[in-house]
PDB file of C-alpha atoms in Angstrom:
ATOM      1  CA  UNK K 253     -16.318   4.176  15.832  1.00 85.00           C
ATOM      2  CA  UNK K 254     -16.573   0.501  16.730  1.00 94.00           C
ATOM      3  CA  UNK K 255     -19.490  -1.773  16.091  1.00 96.00           C
ATOM      4  CA  UNK K 256     -21.142  -3.364  19.106  1.00 97.00           C
ATOM      5  CA  UNK K 257     -19.635  -6.856  19.032  1.00 97.00           C
ATOM      6  CA  UNK K 258     -15.962  -5.814  18.778  1.00 97.00           C
ATOM      7  CA  UNK K 259     -16.510  -3.229  21.525  1.00 97.00           C
ATOM      8  CA  UNK K 260     -17.964  -5.898  23.817  1.00 98.00           C
ATOM      9  CA  UNK K 261     -15.207  -8.377  23.000  1.00 97.00           C
ATOM     10  CA  UNK K 262     -12.691  -5.680  23.946  1.00 97.00           C
ATOM     11  CA  UNK K 263     -14.297  -5.724  27.407  1.00 97.00           C
ATOM     12  CA  UNK K 264     -13.977  -9.551  27.511  1.00 97.00           C
ATOM     13  CA  UNK K 265     -17.732 -10.102  27.503  1.00 98.00           C
ATOM     14  CA  UNK K 266     -18.625 -13.816  27.012  1.00 97.00           C
ATOM     15  CA  UNK K 267     -20.003 -14.700  23.589  1.00 97.00           C
ATOM     16  CA  UNK K 268     -23.306 -15.985  24.956  1.00 96.00           C
ATOM     17  CA  UNK K 269     -23.865 -12.695  26.802  1.00 98.00           C
ATOM     18  CA  UNK K 270     -23.011 -10.756  23.644  1.00 98.00           C
ATOM     19  CA  UNK K 271     -25.637 -12.808  21.813  1.00 97.00           C
ATOM     20  CA  UNK K 272     -28.229 -12.018  24.495  1.00 98.00           C
ATOM     21  CA  UNK K 273     -27.395  -8.297  24.395  1.00 98.00           C
ATOM     22  CA  UNK K 274     -27.815  -8.292  20.613  1.00 97.00           C
ATOM     23  CA  UNK K 275     -31.180 -10.011  21.052  1.00 97.00           C
ATOM     24  CA  UNK K 276     -32.317  -7.297  23.467  1.00 97.00           C
ATOM     25  CA  UNK K 277     -31.132  -4.599  21.084  1.00 97.00           C
ATOM     26  CA  UNK K 278     -33.045  -6.163  18.200  1.00 96.00           C
ATOM     27  CA  UNK K 279     -36.216  -5.473  20.199  1.00 95.00           C
ATOM     28  CA  UNK K 280     -35.144  -1.877  20.892  1.00 97.00           C
ATOM     29  CA  UNK K 281     -34.665  -1.206  17.175  1.00 96.00           C
ATOM     30  CA  UNK K 282     -38.249  -2.258  16.556  1.00 93.00           C
ATOM     31  CA  UNK K 283     -39.477  -0.141  19.467  1.00 93.00           C
ATOM     32  CA  UNK K 284     -37.459   2.822  18.175  1.00 94.00           C
ATOM     33  CA  UNK K 285     -39.214   2.519  14.826  1.00 91.00           C
ATOM     34  CA  UNK K 286     -42.668   2.264  16.438  1.00 87.00           C
ATOM     35  CA  UNK K 287     -41.940   5.312  18.614  1.00 86.00           C
ATOM     36  CA  UNK K 288     -40.750   7.328  15.612  1.00 86.00           C
ATOM     37  CA  UNK K 289     -44.003   6.646  13.772  1.00 81.00           C
ATOM     38  CA  UNK K 290     -46.043   8.408  16.473  1.00 72.00           C
ATOM     39  CA  UNK K 291     -49.580   9.099  15.291  1.00 69.00           C
ATOM     40  CA  UNK K 292     -48.905   7.293  12.014  1.00 65.00           C
ATOM     41  CA  UNK K 293     -48.669   3.940  13.788  1.00 61.00           C
ATOM     42  CA  UNK K 294     -51.935   4.345  15.691  1.00 63.00           C
ATOM     43  CA  UNK K 295     -50.153   3.583  18.971  1.00 58.00           C
ATOM     44  CA  UNK K 296     -50.606   6.838  20.885  1.00 61.00           C
ATOM     45  CA  UNK K 297     -52.984   7.111  23.822  1.00 55.00           C
ATOM     46  CA  UNK K 298     -53.890   4.809  26.694  1.00 53.00           C
ATOM     47  CA  UNK K 299     -55.460   1.388  26.904  1.00 50.00           C
ATOM     48  CA  UNK K 300     -58.334   0.620  29.263  1.00 45.00           C
ATOM     49  CA  UNK K 301     -56.063  -1.504  31.451  1.00 54.00           C
ATOM     50  CA  UNK K 302     -53.717  -1.022  34.386  1.00 52.00           C
ATOM     51  CA  UNK K 303     -50.445  -2.867  34.977  1.00 53.00           C
ATOM     52  CA  UNK K 304     -49.466  -4.599  38.222  1.00 56.00           C
ATOM     53  CA  UNK K 305     -48.238  -1.218  39.519  1.00 57.00           C
ATOM     54  CA  UNK K 306     -51.767   0.215  39.275  1.00 53.00           C
ATOM     55  CA  UNK K 307     -50.688   2.524  36.447  1.00 57.00           C
ATOM     56  CA  UNK K 308     -52.732   3.048  33.291  1.00 52.00           C
ATOM     57  CA  UNK K 309     -50.957   1.387  30.379  1.00 61.00           C
ATOM     58  CA  UNK K 310     -50.170   3.259  27.199  1.00 68.00           C
ATOM     59  CA  UNK K 311     -50.643   1.394  23.940  1.00 82.00           C
ATOM     60  CA  UNK K 312     -46.910   1.579  23.280  1.00 86.00           C
ATOM     61  CA  UNK K 313     -46.245   0.130  26.770  1.00 86.00           C
ATOM     62  CA  UNK K 314     -48.116  -3.002  25.778  1.00 89.00           C
ATOM     63  CA  UNK K 315     -46.501  -3.269  22.335  1.00 89.00           C
ATOM     64  CA  UNK K 316     -42.990  -2.749  23.721  1.00 92.00           C
ATOM     65  CA  UNK K 317     -43.543  -5.311  26.460  1.00 94.00           C
ATOM     66  CA  UNK K 318     -44.804  -7.943  24.035  1.00 94.00           C
ATOM     67  CA  UNK K 319     -41.883  -7.318  21.675  1.00 94.00           C
ATOM     68  CA  UNK K 320     -39.377  -7.728  24.472  1.00 94.00           C
ATOM     69  CA  UNK K 321     -41.079 -10.744  25.970  1.00 96.00           C
ATOM     70  CA  UNK K 322     -41.430 -12.608  22.680  1.00 95.00           C
ATOM     71  CA  UNK K 323     -37.916 -12.007  21.393  1.00 96.00           C
ATOM     72  CA  UNK K 324     -36.266 -12.865  24.719  1.00 97.00           C
ATOM     73  CA  UNK K 325     -38.280 -15.996  25.413  1.00 95.00           C
ATOM     74  CA  UNK K 326     -37.707 -17.269  21.873  1.00 94.00           C
ATOM     75  CA  UNK K 327     -33.943 -16.659  22.040  1.00 93.00           C
ATOM     76  CA  UNK K 328     -33.057 -19.730  24.112  1.00 93.00           C
ATOM     77  CA  UNK K 329     -30.607 -17.671  26.210  1.00 93.00           C
ATOM     78  CA  UNK K 330     -33.080 -16.641  28.909  1.00 98.00           C
ATOM     79  CA  UNK K 331     -34.387 -18.770  31.771  1.00 98.00           C
ATOM     80  CA  UNK K 332     -36.992 -16.185  32.778  1.00 98.00           C
ATOM     81  CA  UNK K 333     -37.921 -12.526  32.452  1.00 98.00           C
ATOM     82  CA  UNK K 334     -39.512  -9.974  34.756  1.00 97.00           C
ATOM     83  CA  UNK K 335     -41.131  -6.801  33.504  1.00 96.00           C
ATOM     84  CA  UNK K 336     -42.863  -3.747  34.899  1.00 91.00           C
ATOM     85  CA  UNK K 337     -45.876  -4.754  32.816  1.00 91.00           C
ATOM     86  CA  UNK K 338     -46.104  -8.386  34.036  1.00 94.00           C
ATOM     87  CA  UNK K 339     -47.733  -9.532  37.288  1.00 93.00           C
ATOM     88  CA  UNK K 340     -44.914 -11.972  37.997  1.00 95.00           C
ATOM     89  CA  UNK K 341     -41.899 -13.467  36.236  1.00 97.00           C
ATOM     90  CA  UNK K 342     -42.392 -15.377  32.986  1.00 97.00           C
ATOM     91  CA  UNK K 343     -40.585 -18.690  32.421  1.00 98.00           C
ATOM     92  CA  UNK K 344     -38.356 -19.176  29.397  1.00 97.00           C
ATOM     93  CA  UNK K 345     -35.803 -21.879  28.556  1.00 96.00           C
ATOM     94  CA  UNK K 346     -35.338 -24.204  31.547  1.00 95.00           C
ATOM     95  CA  UNK K 347     -31.583 -24.365  30.964  1.00 95.00           C
ATOM     96  CA  UNK K 348     -31.161 -20.715  29.960  1.00 97.00           C
ATOM     97  CA  UNK K 349     -28.064 -19.098  31.445  1.00 97.00           C
ATOM     98  CA  UNK K 350     -29.464 -15.632  32.154  1.00 98.00           C
ATOM     99  CA  UNK K 351     -32.487 -13.826  33.572  1.00 98.00           C
ATOM    100  CA  UNK K 352     -33.538 -10.382  32.350  1.00 98.00           C
ATOM    101  CA  UNK K 353     -35.501  -7.643  34.120  1.00 98.00           C
ATOM    102  CA  UNK K 354     -36.761  -4.702  32.092  1.00 97.00           C
ATOM    103  CA  UNK K 355     -38.936  -1.638  31.925  1.00 96.00           C
ATOM    104  CA  UNK K 356     -40.021  -1.805  28.284  1.00 95.00           C
ATOM    105  CA  UNK K 357     -40.957   1.866  28.014  1.00 94.00           C
ATOM    106  CA  UNK K 358     -39.812   4.158  30.812  1.00 95.00           C
ATOM    107  CA  UNK K 359     -41.445   7.590  30.943  1.00 91.00           C
ATOM    108  CA  UNK K 360     -44.535   6.503  29.062  1.00 82.00           C
ATOM    109  CA  UNK K 361     -46.433   9.587  30.273  1.00 82.00           C
ATOM    110  CA  UNK K 362     -44.216  11.438  27.759  1.00 88.00           C
ATOM    111  CA  UNK K 363     -45.348   9.377  24.765  1.00 82.00           C
ATOM    112  CA  UNK K 364     -48.304  11.504  23.754  1.00 82.00           C
ATOM    113  CA  UNK K 365     -46.308  14.760  23.933  1.00 87.00           C
ATOM    114  CA  UNK K 366     -43.427  13.387  21.801  1.00 87.00           C
ATOM    115  CA  UNK K 367     -40.900  13.752  24.612  1.00 90.00           C
ATOM    116  CA  UNK K 368     -38.083  11.513  25.861  1.00 94.00           C
ATOM    117  CA  UNK K 369     -38.808   7.871  26.657  1.00 95.00           C
ATOM    118  CA  UNK K 370     -36.623   4.783  26.801  1.00 97.00           C
ATOM    119  CA  UNK K 371     -36.093   1.120  27.642  1.00 97.00           C
ATOM    120  CA  UNK K 372     -34.169  -0.028  30.741  1.00 98.00           C
ATOM    121  CA  UNK K 373     -32.760  -3.546  31.157  1.00 98.00           C
ATOM    122  CA  UNK K 374     -30.787  -5.557  33.701  1.00 98.00           C
ATOM    123  CA  UNK K 375     -29.176  -8.987  33.251  1.00 98.00           C
ATOM    124  CA  UNK K 376     -28.228 -11.478  35.977  1.00 98.00           C
ATOM    125  CA  UNK K 377     -26.966 -15.022  35.719  1.00 98.00           C
ATOM    126  CA  UNK K 378     -29.723 -17.543  36.322  1.00 98.00           C
ATOM    127  CA  UNK K 379     -29.293 -19.468  39.592  1.00 95.00           C
ATOM    128  CA  UNK K 380     -28.785 -23.196  39.169  1.00 92.00           C
ATOM    129  CA  UNK K 381     -31.269 -25.648  40.611  1.00 93.00           C
ATOM    130  CA  UNK K 382     -34.296 -23.343  40.465  1.00 96.00           C
ATOM    131  CA  UNK K 383     -37.335 -23.889  38.289  1.00 97.00           C
ATOM    132  CA  UNK K 384     -37.761 -21.434  35.412  1.00 97.00           C
ATOM    133  CA  UNK K 385     -41.176 -20.470  36.763  1.00 97.00           C
ATOM    134  CA  UNK K 386     -39.853 -19.527  40.226  1.00 97.00           C
ATOM    135  CA  UNK K 387     -39.789 -15.708  40.627  1.00 96.00           C
ATOM    136  CA  UNK K 388     -37.440 -16.064  43.607  1.00 97.00           C
ATOM    137  CA  UNK K 389     -34.510 -16.389  41.190  1.00 97.00           C
ATOM    138  CA  UNK K 390     -34.825 -12.640  40.631  1.00 98.00           C
ATOM    139  CA  UNK K 391     -34.093 -11.916  44.301  1.00 97.00           C
ATOM    140  CA  UNK K 392     -30.485 -11.015  43.596  1.00 98.00           C
ATOM    141  CA  UNK K 393     -28.759  -7.797  44.591  1.00 98.00           C
ATOM    142  CA  UNK K 394     -27.621  -5.316  41.971  1.00 98.00           C
ATOM    143  CA  UNK K 395     -24.029  -6.301  42.768  1.00 98.00           C
ATOM    144  CA  UNK K 396     -24.623  -9.488  40.799  1.00 98.00           C
ATOM    145  CA  UNK K 397     -25.670  -7.806  37.539  1.00 98.00           C
ATOM    146  CA  UNK K 398     -23.558  -8.876  34.575  1.00 98.00           C
ATOM    147  CA  UNK K 399     -24.960  -6.169  32.293  1.00 98.00           C
ATOM    148  CA  UNK K 400     -27.239  -3.160  32.575  1.00 98.00           C
ATOM    149  CA  UNK K 401     -28.285  -0.451  30.201  1.00 98.00           C
ATOM    150  CA  UNK K 402     -30.944   1.685  28.659  1.00 98.00           C
ATOM    151  CA  UNK K 403     -31.917   2.793  25.175  1.00 98.00           C
ATOM    152  CA  UNK K 404     -33.025   6.393  24.870  1.00 98.00           C
ATOM    153  CA  UNK K 405     -35.465   7.182  22.049  1.00 96.00           C
ATOM    154  CA  UNK K 406     -34.593  10.818  21.378  1.00 93.00           C
ATOM    155  CA  UNK K 407     -33.375  12.813  18.360  1.00 93.00           C
ATOM    156  CA  UNK K 408     -30.972   9.890  17.970  1.00 96.00           C
ATOM    157  CA  UNK K 409     -31.524   6.437  19.451  1.00 97.00           C
ATOM    158  CA  UNK K 410     -28.766   5.947  22.031  1.00 98.00           C
ATOM    159  CA  UNK K 411     -27.672   2.869  23.951  1.00 98.00           C
ATOM    160  CA  UNK K 412     -25.942   3.406  27.299  1.00 98.00           C
ATOM    161  CA  UNK K 413     -24.564   0.168  28.692  1.00 98.00           C
ATOM    162  CA  UNK K 414     -22.113  -1.419  31.089  1.00 98.00           C
ATOM    163  CA  UNK K 415     -20.875  -4.965  31.544  1.00 98.00           C
ATOM    164  CA  UNK K 416     -18.702  -3.981  34.501  1.00 98.00           C
ATOM    165  CA  UNK K 417     -15.847  -2.422  32.518  1.00 98.00           C
ATOM    166  CA  UNK K 418     -17.054   1.175  32.364  1.00 98.00           C
ATOM    167  CA  UNK K 419     -20.170   2.902  31.041  1.00 98.00           C
ATOM    168  CA  UNK K 420     -20.182   3.379  27.274  1.00 98.00           C
ATOM    169  CA  UNK K 421     -22.365   5.343  24.825  1.00 98.00           C
ATOM    170  CA  UNK K 422     -23.560   3.876  21.520  1.00 98.00           C
ATOM    171  CA  UNK K 423     -25.734   5.395  18.785  1.00 98.00           C
ATOM    172  CA  UNK K 424     -28.025   3.481  16.437  1.00 97.00           C
ATOM    173  CA  UNK K 425     -26.731   3.993  12.890  1.00 96.00           C
ATOM    174  CA  UNK K 426     -29.818   3.631  10.733  1.00 91.00           C
ATOM    175  CA  UNK K 427     -27.733   3.309   7.559  1.00 90.00           C
ATOM    176  CA  UNK K 428     -26.675  -0.204   8.516  1.00 88.00           C
ATOM    177  CA  UNK K 429     -29.034  -0.909  11.435  1.00 91.00           C
ATOM    178  CA  UNK K 430     -26.446  -1.421  14.175  1.00 95.00           C
ATOM    179  CA  UNK K 431     -25.260   0.360  17.294  1.00 98.00           C
ATOM    180  CA  UNK K 432     -21.867   2.086  17.058  1.00 98.00           C
ATOM    181  CA  UNK K 433     -19.660   2.966  20.016  1.00 98.00           C
ATOM    182  CA  UNK K 434     -19.301   6.758  20.225  1.00 98.00           C
ATOM    183  CA  UNK K 435     -17.878   7.275  23.736  1.00 98.00           C
ATOM    184  CA  UNK K 436     -16.044   4.818  25.961  1.00 98.00           C
ATOM    185  CA  UNK K 437     -15.700   5.108  29.754  1.00 98.00           C
ATOM    186  CA  UNK K 438     -18.015   8.055  30.368  1.00 98.00           C
ATOM    187  CA  UNK K 439     -17.165   9.880  33.606  1.00 98.00           C
ATOM    188  CA  UNK K 440     -19.586  11.945  35.718  1.00 98.00           C
ATOM    189  CA  UNK K 441     -18.101  15.165  37.157  1.00 98.00           C
ATOM    190  CA  UNK K 442     -17.831  14.875  40.948  1.00 98.00           C
ATOM    191  CA  UNK K 443     -19.300  18.353  41.489  1.00 98.00           C
ATOM    192  CA  UNK K 444     -22.422  19.872  39.987  1.00 98.00           C
ATOM    193  CA  UNK K 445     -24.843  22.783  40.087  1.00 98.00           C
ATOM    194  CA  UNK K 446     -27.818  20.912  38.618  1.00 98.00           C
ATOM    195  CA  UNK K 447     -30.504  18.809  40.278  1.00 98.00           C
ATOM    196  CA  UNK K 448     -33.518  16.797  39.139  1.00 98.00           C
ATOM    197  CA  UNK K 449     -36.489  16.127  41.391  1.00 98.00           C
ATOM    198  CA  UNK K 450     -40.288  16.166  41.164  1.00 97.00           C
ATOM    199  CA  UNK K 451     -40.951  19.431  43.012  1.00 97.00           C
ATOM    200  CA  UNK K 452     -44.708  18.832  43.095  1.00 96.00           C
ATOM    201  CA  UNK K 453     -44.099  16.322  45.917  1.00 97.00           C
ATOM    202  CA  UNK K 454     -42.100  18.748  48.065  1.00 97.00           C
ATOM    203  CA  UNK K 455     -44.646  18.963  50.889  1.00 97.00           C
ATOM    204  CA  UNK K 456     -44.604  15.145  51.237  1.00 98.00           C
ATOM    205  CA  UNK K 457     -40.835  14.680  51.549  1.00 98.00           C
ATOM    206  CA  UNK K 458     -39.004  13.862  54.743  1.00 97.00           C
ATOM    207  CA  UNK K 459     -37.497  16.882  56.493  1.00 98.00           C
ATOM    208  CA  UNK K 460     -33.852  16.158  55.480  1.00 98.00           C
ATOM    209  CA  UNK K 461     -34.720  16.211  51.775  1.00 98.00           C
ATOM    210  CA  UNK K 462     -36.835  19.348  52.190  1.00 98.00           C
ATOM    211  CA  UNK K 463     -33.917  21.086  53.895  1.00 98.00           C
ATOM    212  CA  UNK K 464     -31.449  19.951  51.232  1.00 98.00           C
ATOM    213  CA  UNK K 465     -33.583  21.157  48.306  1.00 98.00           C
ATOM    214  CA  UNK K 466     -34.393  24.423  50.075  1.00 98.00           C
ATOM    215  CA  UNK K 467     -30.653  25.098  50.376  1.00 98.00           C
ATOM    216  CA  UNK K 468     -30.177  24.397  46.655  1.00 98.00           C
ATOM    217  CA  UNK K 469     -33.000  26.775  45.774  1.00 98.00           C
ATOM    218  CA  UNK K 470     -31.500  29.488  48.014  1.00 98.00           C
ATOM    219  CA  UNK K 471     -28.518  29.545  45.648  1.00 98.00           C
ATOM    220  CA  UNK K 472     -25.658  31.941  46.296  1.00 98.00           C
ATOM    221  CA  UNK K 473     -27.669  33.655  49.044  1.00 97.00           C
ATOM    222  CA  UNK K 474     -27.941  30.395  51.022  1.00 98.00           C
ATOM    223  CA  UNK K 475     -25.530  28.080  52.857  1.00 97.00           C
ATOM    224  CA  UNK K 476     -24.288  26.427  49.646  1.00 98.00           C
ATOM    225  CA  UNK K 477     -23.011  29.739  48.299  1.00 98.00           C
ATOM    226  CA  UNK K 478     -23.703  28.919  44.649  1.00 97.00           C
ATOM    227  CA  UNK K 479     -26.654  28.836  42.284  1.00 98.00           C
ATOM    228  CA  UNK K 480     -28.268  25.584  41.131  1.00 98.00           C
ATOM    229  CA  UNK K 481     -30.463  24.840  38.110  1.00 98.00           C
ATOM    230  CA  UNK K 482     -33.353  22.383  38.255  1.00 98.00           C
ATOM    231  CA  UNK K 483     -34.139  20.057  35.351  1.00 97.00           C
ATOM    232  CA  UNK K 484     -36.962  17.484  35.260  1.00 96.00           C
ATOM    233  CA  UNK K 485     -37.835  15.374  32.208  1.00 96.00           C
ATOM    234  CA  UNK K 486     -40.215  13.009  34.066  1.00 93.00           C
ATOM    235  CA  UNK K 487     -38.547   9.971  32.502  1.00 96.00           C
ATOM    236  CA  UNK K 488     -35.716   8.373  34.473  1.00 98.00           C
ATOM    237  CA  UNK K 489     -33.859   7.502  31.255  1.00 98.00           C
ATOM    238  CA  UNK K 490     -33.777  11.173  30.235  1.00 97.00           C
ATOM    239  CA  UNK K 491     -32.767  12.547  33.623  1.00 98.00           C
ATOM    240  CA  UNK K 492     -30.052   9.919  34.165  1.00 98.00           C
ATOM    241  CA  UNK K 493     -28.738  10.451  30.643  1.00 98.00           C
ATOM    242  CA  UNK K 494     -28.272  14.151  31.379  1.00 98.00           C
ATOM    243  CA  UNK K 495     -26.407  13.259  34.597  1.00 98.00           C
ATOM    244  CA  UNK K 496     -24.119  10.905  32.680  1.00 98.00           C
ATOM    245  CA  UNK K 497     -23.480  13.546  30.011  1.00 98.00           C
ATOM    246  CA  UNK K 498     -22.757  16.575  32.203  1.00 98.00           C
ATOM    247  CA  UNK K 499     -23.175  15.693  35.871  1.00 98.00           C
ATOM    248  CA  UNK K 500     -25.969  16.440  38.315  1.00 98.00           C
ATOM    249  CA  UNK K 501     -27.980  14.751  41.027  1.00 98.00           C
ATOM    250  CA  UNK K 502     -31.217  12.849  40.404  1.00 98.00           C
ATOM    251  CA  UNK K 503     -33.431  11.857  43.291  1.00 98.00           C
ATOM    252  CA  UNK K 504     -36.855  10.356  43.847  1.00 98.00           C
ATOM    253  CA  UNK K 505     -36.960  10.417  47.662  1.00 98.00           C
ATOM    254  CA  UNK K 506     -39.350   8.798  50.093  1.00 97.00           C
ATOM    255  CA  UNK K 507     -42.613  10.696  50.508  1.00 97.00           C
ATOM    256  CA  UNK K 508     -45.780  10.451  52.556  1.00 96.00           C
ATOM    257  CA  UNK K 509     -48.312  11.048  49.777  1.00 94.00           C
ATOM    258  CA  UNK K 510     -49.358   7.384  49.990  1.00 92.00           C
ATOM    259  CA  UNK K 511     -48.501   5.938  53.373  1.00 88.00           C
ATOM    260  CA  UNK K 512     -48.573   2.397  52.005  1.00 92.00           C
ATOM    261  CA  UNK K 513     -46.248   3.303  49.104  1.00 94.00           C
ATOM    262  CA  UNK K 514     -43.481   5.693  50.200  1.00 97.00           C
ATOM    263  CA  UNK K 515     -41.253   4.973  47.177  1.00 97.00           C
ATOM    264  CA  UNK K 516     -41.798   5.455  43.444  1.00 96.00           C
ATOM    265  CA  UNK K 517     -39.027   3.717  41.488  1.00 97.00           C
ATOM    266  CA  UNK K 518     -38.617  -0.036  41.100  1.00 97.00           C
ATOM    267  CA  UNK K 519     -35.431  -1.695  42.328  1.00 98.00           C
ATOM    268  CA  UNK K 520     -35.059  -4.524  39.827  1.00 97.00           C
ATOM    269  CA  UNK K 521     -35.581  -2.769  36.504  1.00 96.00           C
ATOM    270  CA  UNK K 522     -34.996   0.913  37.279  1.00 98.00           C
ATOM    271  CA  UNK K 523     -32.821   1.600  40.339  1.00 98.00           C
ATOM    272  CA  UNK K 524     -30.387  -1.335  40.037  1.00 98.00           C
ATOM    273  CA  UNK K 525     -29.487  -0.975  36.347  1.00 98.00           C
ATOM    274  CA  UNK K 526     -29.182   2.811  36.629  1.00 98.00           C
ATOM    275  CA  UNK K 527     -27.025   2.422  39.746  1.00 98.00           C
ATOM    276  CA  UNK K 528     -24.682   0.066  37.872  1.00 99.00           C
ATOM    277  CA  UNK K 529     -24.317   2.611  35.067  1.00 99.00           C
ATOM    278  CA  UNK K 530     -23.809   5.542  37.456  1.00 99.00           C
ATOM    279  CA  UNK K 531     -21.202   3.751  39.579  1.00 99.00           C
ATOM    280  CA  UNK K 532     -19.297   2.533  36.526  1.00 98.00           C
ATOM    281  CA  UNK K 533     -19.134   6.191  35.435  1.00 98.00           C
ATOM    282  CA  UNK K 534     -17.635   7.315  38.747  1.00 98.00           C
ATOM    283  CA  UNK K 535     -20.872   8.476  40.359  1.00 98.00           C
ATOM    284  CA  UNK K 536     -22.718   7.371  43.486  1.00 98.00           C
ATOM    285  CA  UNK K 537     -26.116   5.657  43.760  1.00 99.00           C
ATOM    286  CA  UNK K 538     -27.757   5.283  47.161  1.00 98.00           C
ATOM    287  CA  UNK K 539     -30.855   5.528  49.293  1.00 98.00           C
ATOM    288  CA  UNK K 540     -30.719   7.684  52.429  1.00 98.00           C
ATOM    289  CA  UNK K 541     -29.705   4.500  54.276  1.00 97.00           C
ATOM    290  CA  UNK K 542     -27.102   2.886  52.019  1.00 98.00           C
ATOM    291  CA  UNK K 543     -25.933   1.721  48.607  1.00 98.00           C
ATOM    292  CA  UNK K 544     -28.718   0.688  46.240  1.00 98.00           C
ATOM    293  CA  UNK K 545     -26.869  -2.277  44.730  1.00 98.00           C
ATOM    294  CA  UNK K 546     -26.365  -3.807  48.191  1.00 98.00           C
ATOM    295  CA  UNK K 547     -30.130  -4.169  48.707  1.00 98.00           C
ATOM    296  CA  UNK K 548     -31.338  -7.789  48.835  1.00 97.00           C
ATOM    297  CA  UNK K 549     -34.675  -7.766  46.951  1.00 97.00           C
ATOM    298  CA  UNK K 550     -37.813  -9.171  48.533  1.00 96.00           C
ATOM    299  CA  UNK K 551     -39.997  -9.059  45.392  1.00 94.00           C
ATOM    300  CA  UNK K 552     -39.614  -8.382  41.684  1.00 95.00           C
ATOM    301  CA  UNK K 553     -41.707  -5.201  41.916  1.00 96.00           C
ATOM    302  CA  UNK K 554     -40.036  -3.812  45.053  1.00 97.00           C
ATOM    303  CA  UNK K 555     -39.783  -0.003  45.159  1.00 98.00           C
ATOM    304  CA  UNK K 556     -36.920   2.005  46.635  1.00 98.00           C
ATOM    305  CA  UNK K 557     -35.783   5.511  47.387  1.00 98.00           C
ATOM    306  CA  UNK K 558     -33.218   6.811  44.869  1.00 98.00           C
ATOM    307  CA  UNK K 559     -30.435   9.409  45.194  1.00 98.00           C
ATOM    308  CA  UNK K 560     -27.791   9.201  42.455  1.00 98.00           C
ATOM    309  CA  UNK K 561     -25.365  11.207  40.371  1.00 98.00           C
ATOM    310  CA  UNK K 562     -22.273  13.338  40.968  1.00 98.00           C
ATOM    311  CA  UNK K 563     -20.305  11.843  43.857  1.00 98.00           C
ATOM    312  CA  UNK K 564     -19.697  14.955  45.954  1.00 98.00           C
ATOM    313  CA  UNK K 565     -23.254  16.228  45.593  1.00 98.00           C
ATOM    314  CA  UNK K 566     -24.785  12.880  46.562  1.00 98.00           C
ATOM    315  CA  UNK K 567     -22.564  12.830  49.646  1.00 98.00           C
ATOM    316  CA  UNK K 568     -23.676  16.374  50.479  1.00 98.00           C
ATOM    317  CA  UNK K 569     -27.311  15.332  50.184  1.00 98.00           C
ATOM    318  CA  UNK K 570     -26.729  12.359  52.498  1.00 98.00           C
ATOM    319  CA  UNK K 571     -25.159  14.645  55.098  1.00 98.00           C
ATOM    320  CA  UNK K 572     -28.613  16.167  55.686  1.00 98.00           C
ATOM    321  CA  UNK K 573     -29.851  12.765  56.923  1.00 98.00           C
ATOM    322  CA  UNK K 574     -27.168  12.485  59.636  1.00 93.00           C
TER     323      UNK K 574
END
């Protein structure tokens, strides 16, 4: 098993990007410890505040966001950050080379039941000639990511990351405090019999998605001619990790529950980084209208439809929209 730095050098990752990645991971180690303390740390439960998304913040949401923000802005590598928990971007070092988008604690509704949660991050190069306080620098497509990953706080703390040379798995070794490479170039099976979707929204989906899921549920008695299992962790990091480990399709489709907000997941710090990881593992990541990483963002909190996972199953799902 390789340590992090040699593994990244093997993929020809620039030294300054390696340093930034290690800075991000320093924050995740602290978050991992706080999560593992649970009730003992006094950080369970909700605050009295909502974030910019209109969602009630958990105490650990706030702590994780502050940890990330402080360590990144103090590093000197980062020109600006954007976070799910911040109203707009936050300026860093004026001459920083990179910008970082992150969801400090994905799946925070799982915190109080001691279930899977994680941190998602995405790194772009900072555009030249733009002020560090200008949020427009984050309006870059996912194609331009130089690194993306997530850290899953489960029975073991796992890092899943790509710098454009495959998707790799790392595990935090608590004996020496570093991440060790445990699987290089993860590949998602092209076919699957497993799907992940929030079934409680079924009546609000568009007709193509309703028809697709109904055919999966019909199993070997329906047009697909085989049985499917449904899995739903309610944390994107957990559901995507399962897809990367054994295949599957994960989708959060458009719905009509809130006419003004048809999409759930955020492009910059959820859909784009996960799409990068999925594609680097041989999977497909799209909306019903096209590839996610081709989308030109209009705001740092933009939401999108998500359909990603095993290549052949994603293509089958898309066929229902034609």
